[in-house]
Coordinates of C-alpha atoms in Angstrom, one line a residue:
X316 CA 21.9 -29.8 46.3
X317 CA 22.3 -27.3 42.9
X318 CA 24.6 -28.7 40.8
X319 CA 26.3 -26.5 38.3
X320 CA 27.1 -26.5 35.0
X321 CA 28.4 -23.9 32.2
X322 CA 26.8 -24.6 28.6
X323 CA 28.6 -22.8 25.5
X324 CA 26.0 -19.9 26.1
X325 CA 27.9 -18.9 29.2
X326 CA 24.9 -19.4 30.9
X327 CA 25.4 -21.1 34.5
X328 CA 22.5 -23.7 34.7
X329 CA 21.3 -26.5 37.1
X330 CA 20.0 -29.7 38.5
X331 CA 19.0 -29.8 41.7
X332 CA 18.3 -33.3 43.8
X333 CA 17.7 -33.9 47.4
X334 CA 19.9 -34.1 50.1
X335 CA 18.9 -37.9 50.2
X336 CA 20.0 -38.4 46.5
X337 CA 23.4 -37.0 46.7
X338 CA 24.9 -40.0 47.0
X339 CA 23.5 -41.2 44.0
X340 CA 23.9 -38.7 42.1
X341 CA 27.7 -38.7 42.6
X342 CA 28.3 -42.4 42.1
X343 CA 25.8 -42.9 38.8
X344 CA 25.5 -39.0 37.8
X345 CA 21.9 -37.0 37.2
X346 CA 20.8 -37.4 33.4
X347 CA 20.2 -34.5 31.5
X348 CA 19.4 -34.1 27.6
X349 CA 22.5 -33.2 25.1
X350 CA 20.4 -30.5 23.9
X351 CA 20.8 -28.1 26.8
X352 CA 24.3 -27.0 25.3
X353 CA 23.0 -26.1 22.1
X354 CA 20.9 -23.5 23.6
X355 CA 22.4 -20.0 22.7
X356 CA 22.0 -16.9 25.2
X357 CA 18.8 -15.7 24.5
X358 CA 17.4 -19.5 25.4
X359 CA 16.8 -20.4 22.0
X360 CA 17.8 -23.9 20.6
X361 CA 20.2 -24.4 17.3
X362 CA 17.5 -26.5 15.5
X363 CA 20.5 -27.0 13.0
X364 CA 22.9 -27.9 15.2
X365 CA 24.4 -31.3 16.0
X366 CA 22.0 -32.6 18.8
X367 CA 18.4 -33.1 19.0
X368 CA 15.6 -34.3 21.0
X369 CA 17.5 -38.3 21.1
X370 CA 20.7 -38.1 23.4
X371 CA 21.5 -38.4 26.7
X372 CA 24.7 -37.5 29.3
X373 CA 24.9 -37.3 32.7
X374 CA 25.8 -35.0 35.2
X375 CA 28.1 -35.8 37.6
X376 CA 28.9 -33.4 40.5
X377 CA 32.9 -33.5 41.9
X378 CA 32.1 -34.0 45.5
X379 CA 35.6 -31.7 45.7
X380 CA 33.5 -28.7 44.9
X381 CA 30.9 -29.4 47.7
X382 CA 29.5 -25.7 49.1
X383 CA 27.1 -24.9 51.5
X384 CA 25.3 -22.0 49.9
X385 CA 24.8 -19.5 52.5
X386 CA 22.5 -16.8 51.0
X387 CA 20.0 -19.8 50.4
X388 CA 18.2 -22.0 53.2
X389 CA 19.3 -25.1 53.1
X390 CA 21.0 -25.4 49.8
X391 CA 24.4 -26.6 49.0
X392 CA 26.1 -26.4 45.5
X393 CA 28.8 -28.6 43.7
X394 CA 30.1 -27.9 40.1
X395 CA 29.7 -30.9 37.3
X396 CA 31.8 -32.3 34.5
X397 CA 29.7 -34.2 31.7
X398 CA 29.8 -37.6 30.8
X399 CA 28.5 -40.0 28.4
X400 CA 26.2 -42.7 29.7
X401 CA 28.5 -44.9 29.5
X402 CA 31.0 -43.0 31.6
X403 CA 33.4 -41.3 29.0
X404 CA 34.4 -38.1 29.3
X405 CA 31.9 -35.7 26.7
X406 CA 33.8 -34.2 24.4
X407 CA 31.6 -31.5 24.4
X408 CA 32.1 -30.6 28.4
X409 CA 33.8 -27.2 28.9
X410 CA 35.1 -28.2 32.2
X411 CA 37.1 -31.7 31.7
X412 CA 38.6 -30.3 28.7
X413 CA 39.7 -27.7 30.6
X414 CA 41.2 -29.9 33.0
X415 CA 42.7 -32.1 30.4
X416 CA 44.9 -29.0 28.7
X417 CA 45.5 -28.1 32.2
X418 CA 47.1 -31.4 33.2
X419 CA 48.6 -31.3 30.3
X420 CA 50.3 -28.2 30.8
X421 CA 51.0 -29.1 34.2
X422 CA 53.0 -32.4 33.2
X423 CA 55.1 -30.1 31.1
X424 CA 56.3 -27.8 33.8
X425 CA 53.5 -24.9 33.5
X426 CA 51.2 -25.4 36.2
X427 CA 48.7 -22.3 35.6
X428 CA 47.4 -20.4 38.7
X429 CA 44.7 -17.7 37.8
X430 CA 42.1 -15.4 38.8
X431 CA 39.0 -13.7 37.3
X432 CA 38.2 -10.0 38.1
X433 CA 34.6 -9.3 37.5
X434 CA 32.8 -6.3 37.7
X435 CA 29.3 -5.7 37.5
X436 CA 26.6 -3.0 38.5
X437 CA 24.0 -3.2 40.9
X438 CA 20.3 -1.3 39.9
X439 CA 16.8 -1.1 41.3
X440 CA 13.5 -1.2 39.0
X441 CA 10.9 1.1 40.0
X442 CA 7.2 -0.2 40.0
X443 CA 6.5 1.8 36.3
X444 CA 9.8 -0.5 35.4
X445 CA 12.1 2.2 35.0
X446 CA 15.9 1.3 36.3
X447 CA 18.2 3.5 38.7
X448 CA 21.1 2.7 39.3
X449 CA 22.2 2.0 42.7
X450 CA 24.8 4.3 44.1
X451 CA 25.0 7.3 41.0
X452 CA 28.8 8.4 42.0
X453 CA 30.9 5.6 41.0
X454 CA 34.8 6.1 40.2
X455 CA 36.2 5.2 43.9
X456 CA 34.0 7.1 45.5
X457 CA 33.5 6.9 49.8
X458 CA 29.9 7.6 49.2
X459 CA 29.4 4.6 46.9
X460 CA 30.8 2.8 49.4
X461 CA 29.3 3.7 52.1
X462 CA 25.8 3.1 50.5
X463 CA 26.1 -0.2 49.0
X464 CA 28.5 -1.2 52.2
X465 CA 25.6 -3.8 53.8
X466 CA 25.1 -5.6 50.2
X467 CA 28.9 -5.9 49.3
X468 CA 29.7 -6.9 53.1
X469 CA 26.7 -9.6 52.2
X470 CA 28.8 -10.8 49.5
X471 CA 32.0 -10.8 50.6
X472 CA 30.3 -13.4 53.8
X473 CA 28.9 -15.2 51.3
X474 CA 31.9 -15.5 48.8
X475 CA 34.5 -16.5 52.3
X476 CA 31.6 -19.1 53.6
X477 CA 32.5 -20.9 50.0
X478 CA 36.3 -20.4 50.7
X479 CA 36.5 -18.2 47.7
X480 CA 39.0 -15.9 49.2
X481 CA 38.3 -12.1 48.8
X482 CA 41.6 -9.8 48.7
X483 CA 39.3 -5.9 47.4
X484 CA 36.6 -4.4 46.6
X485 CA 36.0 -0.9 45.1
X486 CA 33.1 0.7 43.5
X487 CA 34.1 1.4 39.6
X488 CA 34.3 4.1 37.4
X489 CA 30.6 4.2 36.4
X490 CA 27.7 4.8 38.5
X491 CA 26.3 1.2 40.1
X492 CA 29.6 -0.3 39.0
X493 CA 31.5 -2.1 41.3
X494 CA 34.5 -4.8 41.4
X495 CA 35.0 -7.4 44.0
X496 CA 38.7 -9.3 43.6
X497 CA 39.1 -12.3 44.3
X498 CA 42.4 -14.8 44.8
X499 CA 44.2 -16.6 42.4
X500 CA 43.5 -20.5 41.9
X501 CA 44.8 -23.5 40.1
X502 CA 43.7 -24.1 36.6
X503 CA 40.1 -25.7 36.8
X504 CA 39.6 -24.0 40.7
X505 CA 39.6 -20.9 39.4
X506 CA 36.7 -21.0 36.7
X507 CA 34.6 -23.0 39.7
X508 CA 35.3 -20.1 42.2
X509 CA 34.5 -18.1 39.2
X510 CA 31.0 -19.5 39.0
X511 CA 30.4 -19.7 42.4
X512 CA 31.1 -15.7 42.3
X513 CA 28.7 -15.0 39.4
X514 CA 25.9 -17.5 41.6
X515 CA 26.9 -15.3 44.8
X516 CA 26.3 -11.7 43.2
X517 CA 23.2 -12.4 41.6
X518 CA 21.8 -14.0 44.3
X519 CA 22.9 -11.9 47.5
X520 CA 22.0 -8.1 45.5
X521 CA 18.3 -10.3 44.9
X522 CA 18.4 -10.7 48.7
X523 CA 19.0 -7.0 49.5
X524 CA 16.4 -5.9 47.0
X525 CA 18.5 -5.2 44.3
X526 CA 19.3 -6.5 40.9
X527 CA 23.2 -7.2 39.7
X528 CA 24.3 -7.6 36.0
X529 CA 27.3 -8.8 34.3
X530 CA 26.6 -7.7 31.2
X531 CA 29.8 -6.0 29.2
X532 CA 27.3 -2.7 28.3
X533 CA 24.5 -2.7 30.5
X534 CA 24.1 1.1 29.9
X535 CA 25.3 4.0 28.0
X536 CA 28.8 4.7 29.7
X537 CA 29.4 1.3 31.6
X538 CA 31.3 -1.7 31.0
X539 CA 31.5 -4.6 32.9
X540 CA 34.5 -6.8 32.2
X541 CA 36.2 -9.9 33.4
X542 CA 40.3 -9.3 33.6
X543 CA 41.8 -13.0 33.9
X544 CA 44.8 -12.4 35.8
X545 CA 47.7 -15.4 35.2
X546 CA 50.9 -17.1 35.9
X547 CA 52.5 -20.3 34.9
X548 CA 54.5 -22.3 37.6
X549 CA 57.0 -25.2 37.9
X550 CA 57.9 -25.1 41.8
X551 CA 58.6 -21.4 40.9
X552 CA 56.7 -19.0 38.8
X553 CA 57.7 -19.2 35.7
X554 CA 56.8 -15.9 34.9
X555 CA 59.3 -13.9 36.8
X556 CA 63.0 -13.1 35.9
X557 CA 65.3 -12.4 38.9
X558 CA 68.0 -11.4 36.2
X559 CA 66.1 -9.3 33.6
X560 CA 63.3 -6.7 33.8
X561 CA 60.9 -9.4 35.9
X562 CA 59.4 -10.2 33.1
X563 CA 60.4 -13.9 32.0
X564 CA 61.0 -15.3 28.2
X565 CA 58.5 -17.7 28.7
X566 CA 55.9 -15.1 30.0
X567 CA 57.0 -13.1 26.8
X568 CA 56.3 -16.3 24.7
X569 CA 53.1 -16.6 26.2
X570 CA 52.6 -12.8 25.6
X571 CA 53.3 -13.5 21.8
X572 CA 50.6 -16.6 21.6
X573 CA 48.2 -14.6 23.1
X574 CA 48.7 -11.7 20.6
X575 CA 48.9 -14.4 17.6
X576 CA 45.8 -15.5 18.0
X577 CA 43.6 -12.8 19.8
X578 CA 41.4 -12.5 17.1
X579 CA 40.1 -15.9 17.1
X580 CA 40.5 -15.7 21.3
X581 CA 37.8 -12.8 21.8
X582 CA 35.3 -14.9 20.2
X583 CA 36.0 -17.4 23.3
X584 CA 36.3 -14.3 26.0
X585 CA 34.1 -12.1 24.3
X586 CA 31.5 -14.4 23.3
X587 CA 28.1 -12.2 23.2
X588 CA 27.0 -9.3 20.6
X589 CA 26.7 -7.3 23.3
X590 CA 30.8 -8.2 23.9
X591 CA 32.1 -5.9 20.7
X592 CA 30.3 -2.7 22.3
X593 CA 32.8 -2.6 25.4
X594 CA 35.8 -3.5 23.0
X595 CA 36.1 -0.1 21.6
X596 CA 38.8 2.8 22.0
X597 CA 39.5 4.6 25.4
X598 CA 37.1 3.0 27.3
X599 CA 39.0 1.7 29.6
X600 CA 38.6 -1.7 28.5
X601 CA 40.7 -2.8 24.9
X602 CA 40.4 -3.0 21.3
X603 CA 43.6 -3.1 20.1
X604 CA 45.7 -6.1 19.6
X605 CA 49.2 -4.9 21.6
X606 CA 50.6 -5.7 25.4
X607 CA 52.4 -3.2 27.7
X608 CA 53.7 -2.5 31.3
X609 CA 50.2 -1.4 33.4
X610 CA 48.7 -0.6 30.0
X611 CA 44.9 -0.6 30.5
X612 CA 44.1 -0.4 26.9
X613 CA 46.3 -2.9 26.0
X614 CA 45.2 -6.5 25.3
X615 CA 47.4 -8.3 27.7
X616 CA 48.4 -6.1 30.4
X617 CA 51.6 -6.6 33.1
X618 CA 50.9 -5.3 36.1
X619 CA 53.1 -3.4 38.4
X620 CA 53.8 -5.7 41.6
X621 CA 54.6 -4.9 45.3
X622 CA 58.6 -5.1 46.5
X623 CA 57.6 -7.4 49.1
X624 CA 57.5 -10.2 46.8
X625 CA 57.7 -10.0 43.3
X626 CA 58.7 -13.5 42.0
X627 CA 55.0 -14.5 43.6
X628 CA 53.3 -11.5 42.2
X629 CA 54.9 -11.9 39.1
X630 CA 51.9 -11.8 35.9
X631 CA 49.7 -11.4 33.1
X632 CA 46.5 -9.6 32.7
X633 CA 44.3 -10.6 29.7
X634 CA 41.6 -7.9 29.2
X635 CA 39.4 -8.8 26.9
X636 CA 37.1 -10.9 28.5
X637 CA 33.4 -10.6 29.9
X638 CA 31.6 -12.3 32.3
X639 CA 29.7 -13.6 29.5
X640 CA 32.0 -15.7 28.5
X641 CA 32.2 -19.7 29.7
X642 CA 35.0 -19.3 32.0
X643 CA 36.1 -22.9 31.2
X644 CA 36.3 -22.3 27.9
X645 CA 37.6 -19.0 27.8
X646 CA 40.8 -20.2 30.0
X647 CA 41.2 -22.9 27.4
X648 CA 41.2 -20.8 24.9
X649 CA 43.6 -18.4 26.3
X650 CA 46.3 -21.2 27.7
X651 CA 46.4 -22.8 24.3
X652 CA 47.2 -19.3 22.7
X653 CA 50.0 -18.7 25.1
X654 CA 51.3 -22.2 25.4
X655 CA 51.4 -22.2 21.8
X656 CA 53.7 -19.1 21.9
X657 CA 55.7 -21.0 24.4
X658 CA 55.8 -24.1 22.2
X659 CA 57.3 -22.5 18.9
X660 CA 59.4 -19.6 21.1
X661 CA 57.5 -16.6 19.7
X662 CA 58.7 -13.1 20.4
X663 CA 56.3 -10.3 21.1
X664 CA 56.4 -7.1 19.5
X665 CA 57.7 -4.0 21.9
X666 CA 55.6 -3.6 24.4
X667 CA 53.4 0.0 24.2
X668 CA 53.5 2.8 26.6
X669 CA 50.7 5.0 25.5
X670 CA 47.3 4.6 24.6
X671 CA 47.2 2.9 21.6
X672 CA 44.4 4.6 20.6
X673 CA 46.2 8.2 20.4
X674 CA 48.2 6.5 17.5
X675 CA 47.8 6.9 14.1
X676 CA 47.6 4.5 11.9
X677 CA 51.0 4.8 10.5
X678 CA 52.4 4.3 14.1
X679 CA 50.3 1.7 15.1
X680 CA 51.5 -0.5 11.8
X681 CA 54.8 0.8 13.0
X682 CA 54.4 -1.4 16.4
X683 CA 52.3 -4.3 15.1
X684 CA 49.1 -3.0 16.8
X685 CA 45.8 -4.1 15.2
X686 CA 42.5 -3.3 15.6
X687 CA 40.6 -5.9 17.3
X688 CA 37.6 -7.8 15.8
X689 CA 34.8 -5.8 15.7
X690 CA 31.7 -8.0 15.6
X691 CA 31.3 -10.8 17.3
X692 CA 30.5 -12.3 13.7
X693 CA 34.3 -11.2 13.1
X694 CA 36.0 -13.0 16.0
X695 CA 34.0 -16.0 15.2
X696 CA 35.2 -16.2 11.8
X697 CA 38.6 -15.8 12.9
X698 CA 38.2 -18.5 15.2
X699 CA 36.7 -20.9 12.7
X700 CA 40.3 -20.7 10.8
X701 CA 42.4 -21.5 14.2
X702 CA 43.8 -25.0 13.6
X703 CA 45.3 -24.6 17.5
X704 CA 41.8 -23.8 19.5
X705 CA 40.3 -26.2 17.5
X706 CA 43.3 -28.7 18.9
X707 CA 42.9 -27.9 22.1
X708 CA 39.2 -28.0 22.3
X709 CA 38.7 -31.1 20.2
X710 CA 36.8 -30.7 17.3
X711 CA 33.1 -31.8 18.4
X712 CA 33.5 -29.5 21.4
X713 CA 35.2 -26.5 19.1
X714 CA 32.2 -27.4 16.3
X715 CA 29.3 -26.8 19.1
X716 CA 30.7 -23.7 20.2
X717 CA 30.9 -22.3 16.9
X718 CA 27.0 -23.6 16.2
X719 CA 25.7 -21.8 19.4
X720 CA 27.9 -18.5 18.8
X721 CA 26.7 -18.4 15.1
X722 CA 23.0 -19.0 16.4
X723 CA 23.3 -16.2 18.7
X724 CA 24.9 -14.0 15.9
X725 CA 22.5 -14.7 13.3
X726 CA 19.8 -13.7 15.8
X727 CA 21.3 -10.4 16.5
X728 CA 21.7 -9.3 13.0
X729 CA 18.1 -10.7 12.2
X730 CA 16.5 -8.3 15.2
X731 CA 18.9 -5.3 14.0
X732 CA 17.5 -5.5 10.6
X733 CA 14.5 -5.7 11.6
X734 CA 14.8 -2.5 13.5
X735 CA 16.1 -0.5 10.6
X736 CA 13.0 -1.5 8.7
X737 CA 11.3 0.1 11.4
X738 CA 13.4 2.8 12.1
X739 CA 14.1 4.0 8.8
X740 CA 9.7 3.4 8.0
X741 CA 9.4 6.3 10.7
X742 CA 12.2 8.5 9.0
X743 CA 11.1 8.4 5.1

């Protein structure tokens, strides 16, 4: 039995016991060293940080989340929350504070139903280590499809085996990118599914012989990204207006919170150097701090909906997220933006219909449109001013993540300097 776990890293990690210890594990939990979720993505502790080598949690798997894994033999999968050893919630678990804004939420009348829309790229190393690129058409292309069809088919078993419902799939706008969408979920649900997703890829392309990355640049001219799609609900969504044009005041609240605090929100959806390379200008993903109607360069997107049933379809689309990102944290972060619109009645600006990157900048300060951070060093300094993600994370939790983020920043700006030296040796 895997059981899975996010740390601030984004990384998906695990225990895994026997079948004949499951029991056990459940009831008493698996221990595991605090010092796991001060490792930053490139597997290197925080020596600085707040843990060290004395401290202990445990790990205790939500027999809820039970999956048979079916692109392993005999293998089964639960996700975790983290406890102390004496059975408190750790403040420093991405996934019960998750669930704790989200019941929170949910006691107020805005239960949040969600999905995450990953795409990544499939590729093939050759035996001098050299990559290609699996299918090189890309951009909706019936040839793509038709040459990865037995992988994606594998996946799309594998992801309705683990009731992960799968609604389309389409092979992207780059070559060896592709999108699989998934179904909505409620609050905590939907960052599982999420991680069962990111297990499934990986693991069924490895299968077939290939190798899948969710990296936001993997290569010149690709992103990958991670669109969270969202909609609050009561017994009715809360998002949609009847009356007005579909969009509700309380969606345009929660548009406002998000736009009030995107700065510090990237560092939690973008969380990875790597991140600030996909967040430029007309690249199909966003750098620009604005919201529209089926604007994919905004930051928070509505999308057009279906006549059938509108008050269901009803939503928002936040775009500037990654699959590198902790989804648990991540949809923290970007329900205490919104709710906080919600909670002081903000009012977006006009929502843009162009580009925002054809504007100048006189038209852009016209229509409250700002550039994005960046750098990830940017967002995170943004974030470490944010009085309300630090509320809603609780400060030992919000204090890790900014130790683990600051790690991995520090050493991506140590490698890039050391690369001028080299660089600029060979040049003078």
């Amino acid at each position: 039995m895997r059981l899975l776990f996010v740390t601030q890293s984004g990384v998906v990690r695990t225990h895994a016991v026997d079948a004949s210890k499951v029991e056990s594990a459940v009831a008493d939990g698996v221990m595991l060293s605090q010092l796991v979720q001060t490792y930053n993505a490139l597997g290197i502790r925080d020596k600085s940080g707040r843990f060290d080598a004395a401290g202990e949690v445990r790990l205790c798997p939500d027999p809820d989340t039970f999956r048979e894994v079916p692109y392993a033999e005999r293998a089964g999968a639960m996700l975790c929350d983290i406890e102390t050893v004496d059975g408190e919630p750790w403040a420093v678990d991405p996934r019960s504070s998750l669930r704790s804004f989200v019941d929170e939420m949910r006691d107020a009348g805005f239960a949040p139903e969600v999905a995450f829309e990953s795409e990544f790229h499939l590729f093939e190393r050759d035996a001098d280590g050299s990559v290609r690129r699996v299918d090189e058409r890309g951009a909706y292309v019936t040839e793509s499809t038709r040459e990865t069809h037995e992988v994606i088919l594998a996946m799309t078993d594998a992801l309705k085996a683990q009731e992960v419902p799968v609604e389309k799939y389409y092979p992207e706008y780059a070559a060896g990118k592709h999108e699989i969408v998934t179904g909505h979920a409620p609050g905590v649900r939907s960052a599982d599914e999420h991680v069962l997703f990111r297990e499934t890829v990986e693991s069924v392309a490895h299968e077939h012989g290939y190798e899948a990355t969710f990296l936001p640049k993997p290569f010149d001219h690709s992103t990958n990204g991670c669109h969270i799609h969202l909609s609050l609900w009561d017994d009715d969504n809360r998002f949609h207006d009847a009356e007005g044009d579909r969009l509700s005041r309380t969606a345009r609240q929660f548009v406002a919170g998000v736009l009030d605090h995107a700065d510090a929100l990237v560092a939690l959806t973008a969380p990875t150097a790597n991140s600030y390379t996909r967040l430029r200008p007309q690249l199909g993903a966003t750098a620009f701090r604005c919201w529209g109607h089926g604007n994919r360069e905004a930051l928070v997107r509505v999308p057009a909906v279906g006549q059938s049933d509108p008050a269901t379809a009803t939503r928002v689309e936040f775009r500037a997220a990654d699959c590198t990102a902790n989804p648990y944290i991540a949809l923290l972060g970007l329900l205490a933006a919104g709710y906080d619109g919600i909670e002081r009645a903000l009012d977006p600006p006009k929502p843009v219909s162009v580009d925002p990157g054809t504007l100048s900048e006189t038209e852009c300060e016209a229509r409250d449109v700002e550039r994005l951070p960046r750098t990830l060093g940017a967002a995170l300094d943004a974030l470490a001013d944010n009085s309300v993600m630090r509320e809603a994370m609780g400060s030992t939790l919000f204090e890790t993540y900014l130790d683990v983020k600051r790690s991995h920043w520090a050493q991506f700006t140590d490698s890039a300097v050391s690369w001028e030296r080299e660089r600029l040796r060979s040049v003078y």
